[in-house]
Structure formats: structure tokens, C-alpha cells
PDB file of C-alpha atoms in Angstrom:
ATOM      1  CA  UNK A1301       0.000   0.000   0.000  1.00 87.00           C
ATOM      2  CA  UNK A1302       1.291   3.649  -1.147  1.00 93.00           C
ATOM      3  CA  UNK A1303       0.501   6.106   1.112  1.00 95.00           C
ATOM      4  CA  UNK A1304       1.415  10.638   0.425  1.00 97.00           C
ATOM      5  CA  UNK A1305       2.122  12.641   3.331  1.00 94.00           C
ATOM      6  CA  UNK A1306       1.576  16.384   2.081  1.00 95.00           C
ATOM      7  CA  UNK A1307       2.890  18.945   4.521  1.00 95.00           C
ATOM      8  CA  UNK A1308       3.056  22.746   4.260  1.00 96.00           C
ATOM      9  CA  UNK A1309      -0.146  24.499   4.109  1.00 95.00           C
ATOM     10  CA  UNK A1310      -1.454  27.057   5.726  1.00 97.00           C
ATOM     11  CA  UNK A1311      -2.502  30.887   6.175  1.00 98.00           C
ATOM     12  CA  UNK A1312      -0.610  33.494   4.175  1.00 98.00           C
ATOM     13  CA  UNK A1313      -1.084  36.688   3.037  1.00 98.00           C
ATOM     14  CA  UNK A1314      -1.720  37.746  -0.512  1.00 98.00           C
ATOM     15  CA  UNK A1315       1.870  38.222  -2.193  1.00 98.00           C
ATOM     16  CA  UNK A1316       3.691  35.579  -0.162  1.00 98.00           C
ATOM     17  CA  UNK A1317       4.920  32.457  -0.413  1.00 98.00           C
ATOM     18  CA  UNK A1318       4.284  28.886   0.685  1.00 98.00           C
ATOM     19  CA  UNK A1319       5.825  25.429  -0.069  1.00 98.00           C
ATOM     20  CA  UNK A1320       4.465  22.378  -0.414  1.00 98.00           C
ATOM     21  CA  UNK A1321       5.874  18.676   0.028  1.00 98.00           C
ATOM     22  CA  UNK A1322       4.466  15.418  -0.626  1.00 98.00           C
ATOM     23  CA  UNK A1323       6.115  12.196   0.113  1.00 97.00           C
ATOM     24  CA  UNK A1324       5.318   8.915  -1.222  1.00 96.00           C
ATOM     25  CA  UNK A1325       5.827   5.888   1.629  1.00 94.00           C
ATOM     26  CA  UNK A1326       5.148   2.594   1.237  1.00 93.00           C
ATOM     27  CA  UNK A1327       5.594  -0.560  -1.034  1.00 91.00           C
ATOM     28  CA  UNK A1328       6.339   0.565  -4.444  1.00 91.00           C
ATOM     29  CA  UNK A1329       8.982  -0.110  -7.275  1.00 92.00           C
ATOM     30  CA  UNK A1330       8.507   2.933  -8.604  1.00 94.00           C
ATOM     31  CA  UNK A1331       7.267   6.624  -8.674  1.00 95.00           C
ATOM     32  CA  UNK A1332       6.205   7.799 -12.167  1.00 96.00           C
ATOM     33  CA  UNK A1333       4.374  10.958 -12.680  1.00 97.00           C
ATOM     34  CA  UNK A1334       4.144  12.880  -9.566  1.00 98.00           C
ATOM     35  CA  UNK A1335       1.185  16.115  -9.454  1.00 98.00           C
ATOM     36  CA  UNK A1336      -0.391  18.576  -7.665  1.00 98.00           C
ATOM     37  CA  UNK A1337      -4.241  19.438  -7.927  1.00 98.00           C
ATOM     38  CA  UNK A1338      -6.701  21.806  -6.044  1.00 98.00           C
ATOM     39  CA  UNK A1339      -9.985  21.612  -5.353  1.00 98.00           C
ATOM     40  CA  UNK A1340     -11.598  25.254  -3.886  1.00 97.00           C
ATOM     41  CA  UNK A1341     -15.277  25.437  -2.196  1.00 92.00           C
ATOM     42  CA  UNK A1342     -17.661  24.377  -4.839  1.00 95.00           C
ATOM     43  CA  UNK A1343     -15.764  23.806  -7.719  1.00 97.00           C
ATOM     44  CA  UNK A1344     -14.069  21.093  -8.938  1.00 98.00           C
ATOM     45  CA  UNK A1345     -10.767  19.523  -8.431  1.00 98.00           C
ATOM     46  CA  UNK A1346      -8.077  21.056 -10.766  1.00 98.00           C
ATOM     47  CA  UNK A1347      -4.527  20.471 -12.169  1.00 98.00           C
ATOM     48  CA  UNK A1348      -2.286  22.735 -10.831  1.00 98.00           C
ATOM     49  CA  UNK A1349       1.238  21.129 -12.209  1.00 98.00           C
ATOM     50  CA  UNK A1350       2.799  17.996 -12.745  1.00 98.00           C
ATOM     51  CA  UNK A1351       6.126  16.909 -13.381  1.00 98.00           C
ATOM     52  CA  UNK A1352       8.039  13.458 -15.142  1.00 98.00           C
ATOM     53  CA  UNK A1353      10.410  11.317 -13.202  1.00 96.00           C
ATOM     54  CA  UNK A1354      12.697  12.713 -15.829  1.00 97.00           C
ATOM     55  CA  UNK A1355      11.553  16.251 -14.495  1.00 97.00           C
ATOM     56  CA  UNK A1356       9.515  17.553 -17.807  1.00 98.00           C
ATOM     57  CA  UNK A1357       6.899  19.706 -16.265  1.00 98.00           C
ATOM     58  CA  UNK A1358       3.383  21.239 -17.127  1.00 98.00           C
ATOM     59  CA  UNK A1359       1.354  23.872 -15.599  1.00 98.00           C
ATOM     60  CA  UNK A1360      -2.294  25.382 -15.403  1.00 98.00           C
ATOM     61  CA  UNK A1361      -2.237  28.465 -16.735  1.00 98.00           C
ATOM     62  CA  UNK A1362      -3.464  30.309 -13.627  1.00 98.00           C
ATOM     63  CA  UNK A1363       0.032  28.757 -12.065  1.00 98.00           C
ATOM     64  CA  UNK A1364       2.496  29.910 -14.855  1.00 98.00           C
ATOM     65  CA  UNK A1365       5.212  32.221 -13.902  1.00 97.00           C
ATOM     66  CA  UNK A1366       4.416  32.172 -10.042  1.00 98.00           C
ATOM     67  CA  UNK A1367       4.386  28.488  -8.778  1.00 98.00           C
ATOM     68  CA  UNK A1368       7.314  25.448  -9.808  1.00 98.00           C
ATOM     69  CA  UNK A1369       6.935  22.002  -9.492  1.00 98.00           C
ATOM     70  CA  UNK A1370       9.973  20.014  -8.742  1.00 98.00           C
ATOM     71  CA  UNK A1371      10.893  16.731  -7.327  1.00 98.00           C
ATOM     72  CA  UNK A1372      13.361  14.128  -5.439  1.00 98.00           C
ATOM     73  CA  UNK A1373      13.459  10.848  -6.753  1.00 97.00           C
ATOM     74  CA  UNK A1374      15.900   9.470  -4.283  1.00 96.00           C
ATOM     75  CA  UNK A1375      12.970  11.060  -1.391  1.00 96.00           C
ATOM     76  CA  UNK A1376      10.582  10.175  -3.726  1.00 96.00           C
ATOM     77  CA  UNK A1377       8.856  14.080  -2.645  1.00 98.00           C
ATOM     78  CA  UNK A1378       7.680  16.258  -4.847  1.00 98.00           C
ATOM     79  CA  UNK A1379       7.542  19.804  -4.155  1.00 98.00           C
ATOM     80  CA  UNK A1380       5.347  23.229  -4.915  1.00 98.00           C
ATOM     81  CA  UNK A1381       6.805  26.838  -4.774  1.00 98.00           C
ATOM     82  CA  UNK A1382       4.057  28.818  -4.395  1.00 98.00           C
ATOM     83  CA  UNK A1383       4.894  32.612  -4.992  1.00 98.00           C
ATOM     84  CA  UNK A1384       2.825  35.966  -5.089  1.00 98.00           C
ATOM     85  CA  UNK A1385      -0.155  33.843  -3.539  1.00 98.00           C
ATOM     86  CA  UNK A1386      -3.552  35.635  -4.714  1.00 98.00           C
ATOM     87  CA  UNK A1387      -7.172  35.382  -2.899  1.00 97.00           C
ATOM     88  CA  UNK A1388      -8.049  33.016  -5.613  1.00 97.00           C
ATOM     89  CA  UNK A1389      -5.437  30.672  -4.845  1.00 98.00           C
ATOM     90  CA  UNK A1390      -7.312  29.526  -1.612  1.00 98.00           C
ATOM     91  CA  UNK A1391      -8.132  25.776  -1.883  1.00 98.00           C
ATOM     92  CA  UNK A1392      -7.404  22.294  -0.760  1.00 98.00           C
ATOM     93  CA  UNK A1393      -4.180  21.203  -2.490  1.00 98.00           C
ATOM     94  CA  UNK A1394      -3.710  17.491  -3.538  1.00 98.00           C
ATOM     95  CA  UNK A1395      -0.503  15.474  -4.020  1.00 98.00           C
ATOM     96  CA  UNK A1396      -1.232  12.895  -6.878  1.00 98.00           C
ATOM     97  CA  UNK A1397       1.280  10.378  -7.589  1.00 98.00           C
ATOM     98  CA  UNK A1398       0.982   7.313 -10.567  1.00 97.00           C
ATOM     99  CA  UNK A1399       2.861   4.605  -8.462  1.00 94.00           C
ATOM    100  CA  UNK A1400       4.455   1.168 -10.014  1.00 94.00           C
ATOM    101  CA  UNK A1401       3.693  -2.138  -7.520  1.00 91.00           C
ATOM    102  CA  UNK A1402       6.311  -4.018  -9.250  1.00 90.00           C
ATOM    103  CA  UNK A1403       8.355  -4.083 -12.139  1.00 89.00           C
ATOM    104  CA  UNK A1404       6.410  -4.567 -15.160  1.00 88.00           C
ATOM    105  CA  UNK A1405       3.017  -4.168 -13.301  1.00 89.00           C
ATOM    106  CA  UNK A1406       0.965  -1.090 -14.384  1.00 90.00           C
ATOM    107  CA  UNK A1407       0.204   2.353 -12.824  1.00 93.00           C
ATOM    108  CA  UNK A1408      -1.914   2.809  -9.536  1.00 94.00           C
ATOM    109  CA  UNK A1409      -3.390   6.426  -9.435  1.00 95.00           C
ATOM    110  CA  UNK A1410      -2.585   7.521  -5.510  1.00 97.00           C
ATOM    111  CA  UNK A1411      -3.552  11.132  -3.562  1.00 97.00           C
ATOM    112  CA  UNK A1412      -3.051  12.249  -0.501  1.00 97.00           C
ATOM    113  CA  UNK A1413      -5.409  13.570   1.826  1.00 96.00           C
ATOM    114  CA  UNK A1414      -5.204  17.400   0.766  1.00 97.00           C
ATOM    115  CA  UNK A1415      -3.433  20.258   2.718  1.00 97.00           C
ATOM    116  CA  UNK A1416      -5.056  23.531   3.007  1.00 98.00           C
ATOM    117  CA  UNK A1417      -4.138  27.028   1.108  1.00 98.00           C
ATOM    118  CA  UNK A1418      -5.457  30.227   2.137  1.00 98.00           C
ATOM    119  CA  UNK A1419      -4.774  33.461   0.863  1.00 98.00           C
ATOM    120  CA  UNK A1420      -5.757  36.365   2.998  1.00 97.00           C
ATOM    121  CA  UNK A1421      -6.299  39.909   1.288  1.00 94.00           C
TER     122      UNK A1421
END
């Protein structure tokens, strides 16, 4: 079983800065594809950016230019640089990872249980 422990949430005012972490424990072969989503109050759950093992990355728009993705395969953590926070950035924030059981076994989708952003003005 795969478990992610996201850390580093919290309160912050707009214009500052928060990082994320999100650890992958467990029994695994492998990490693949390592994300993070948000979900704010009644809407639904979005990509925010994800990144390869081999570190090619991909953002949401809303996250270009302000947050970066990056990860530790030896940790197997991935990571979220959150800068110039905005209002609009308040949400829950997901770790995603696509996990491999065993070699040669396919991809199991795992999240974590969400950490919480909020953005004062």
C-alpha cells in the first residue's frame, strides 16, 4: 500500500509564499508521474502542475510564472513553490502520484489527503 504525506499548508497573506511537500511511503517499485491538484469550495478539483520522473513539467495556466513544481526521486517528494499567492489561490491542495507495484506491473493512481491554502487579502 502507497501512502502521500503532504505537509506545508497554511494561512498566508496575498503576495507571499508557501511550499508544499508530498512524500510517497510505502511498497512501491517505482514513482512515475508525480502532481499537484486543487480543489476550492464548490468547484471542482483542478490540475495545478505535474512533473516526469525525468523532471519535464506542465502547468495550469493560472500557475504559470508564479508556482514550480519540482521533485526528489531518491525522497521520492515532490515539491510546490508557491509565490505571489492571490485570494483566488485559496483551496485544498492534492498530491497525486501514478505509483508502479512491481516491475512490469501497471500504474496505480494515488492522492493524498489534501493540505489547506489560504490566501488572505
Amino acid at each position: 500500500q502507497v501512502q502521500l504525506v503532504e505537509s506545508g499548508g497554511g494561512l498566508v497573506q496575498a503576495g507571499g509564499s508557501l511550499r508544499l511537500s508530498c512524500a510517497a511511503s510505502g511498497s512501491f517499485f517505482r514513482v512515475n508521474a508525480m502532481a499537484w491538484y486543487r480543489q476550492a469550495p464548490g468547484k471542482e478539483r483542478e490540475l495545478v502542475a505535474s512533473i516526469t520522473r525525468g523532471g519535464s513539467t506542465i502547468y495550469a495556466d493560472f500557475a504559470k510564472g508564479r508556482f514550480t513544481i519540482s521533485r526528489d526521486n531518491a525522497k521520492n517528494t515532490v515539491y510546490l513553490q508557491m509565490d505571489s499567492l492571490k485570494p483566488e489561490d485559496t483551496a485544498v491542495y492534492y498530491c497525486n502520484a501514478k505509483t508502479v507495484r512491481y516491475y512490469g506491473s501497471g500504474e496505480n493512481d494515488v492522492w493524498g489527503q489534501g493540505t489547506q491554502v489560504t490566501v488572505s487579502s
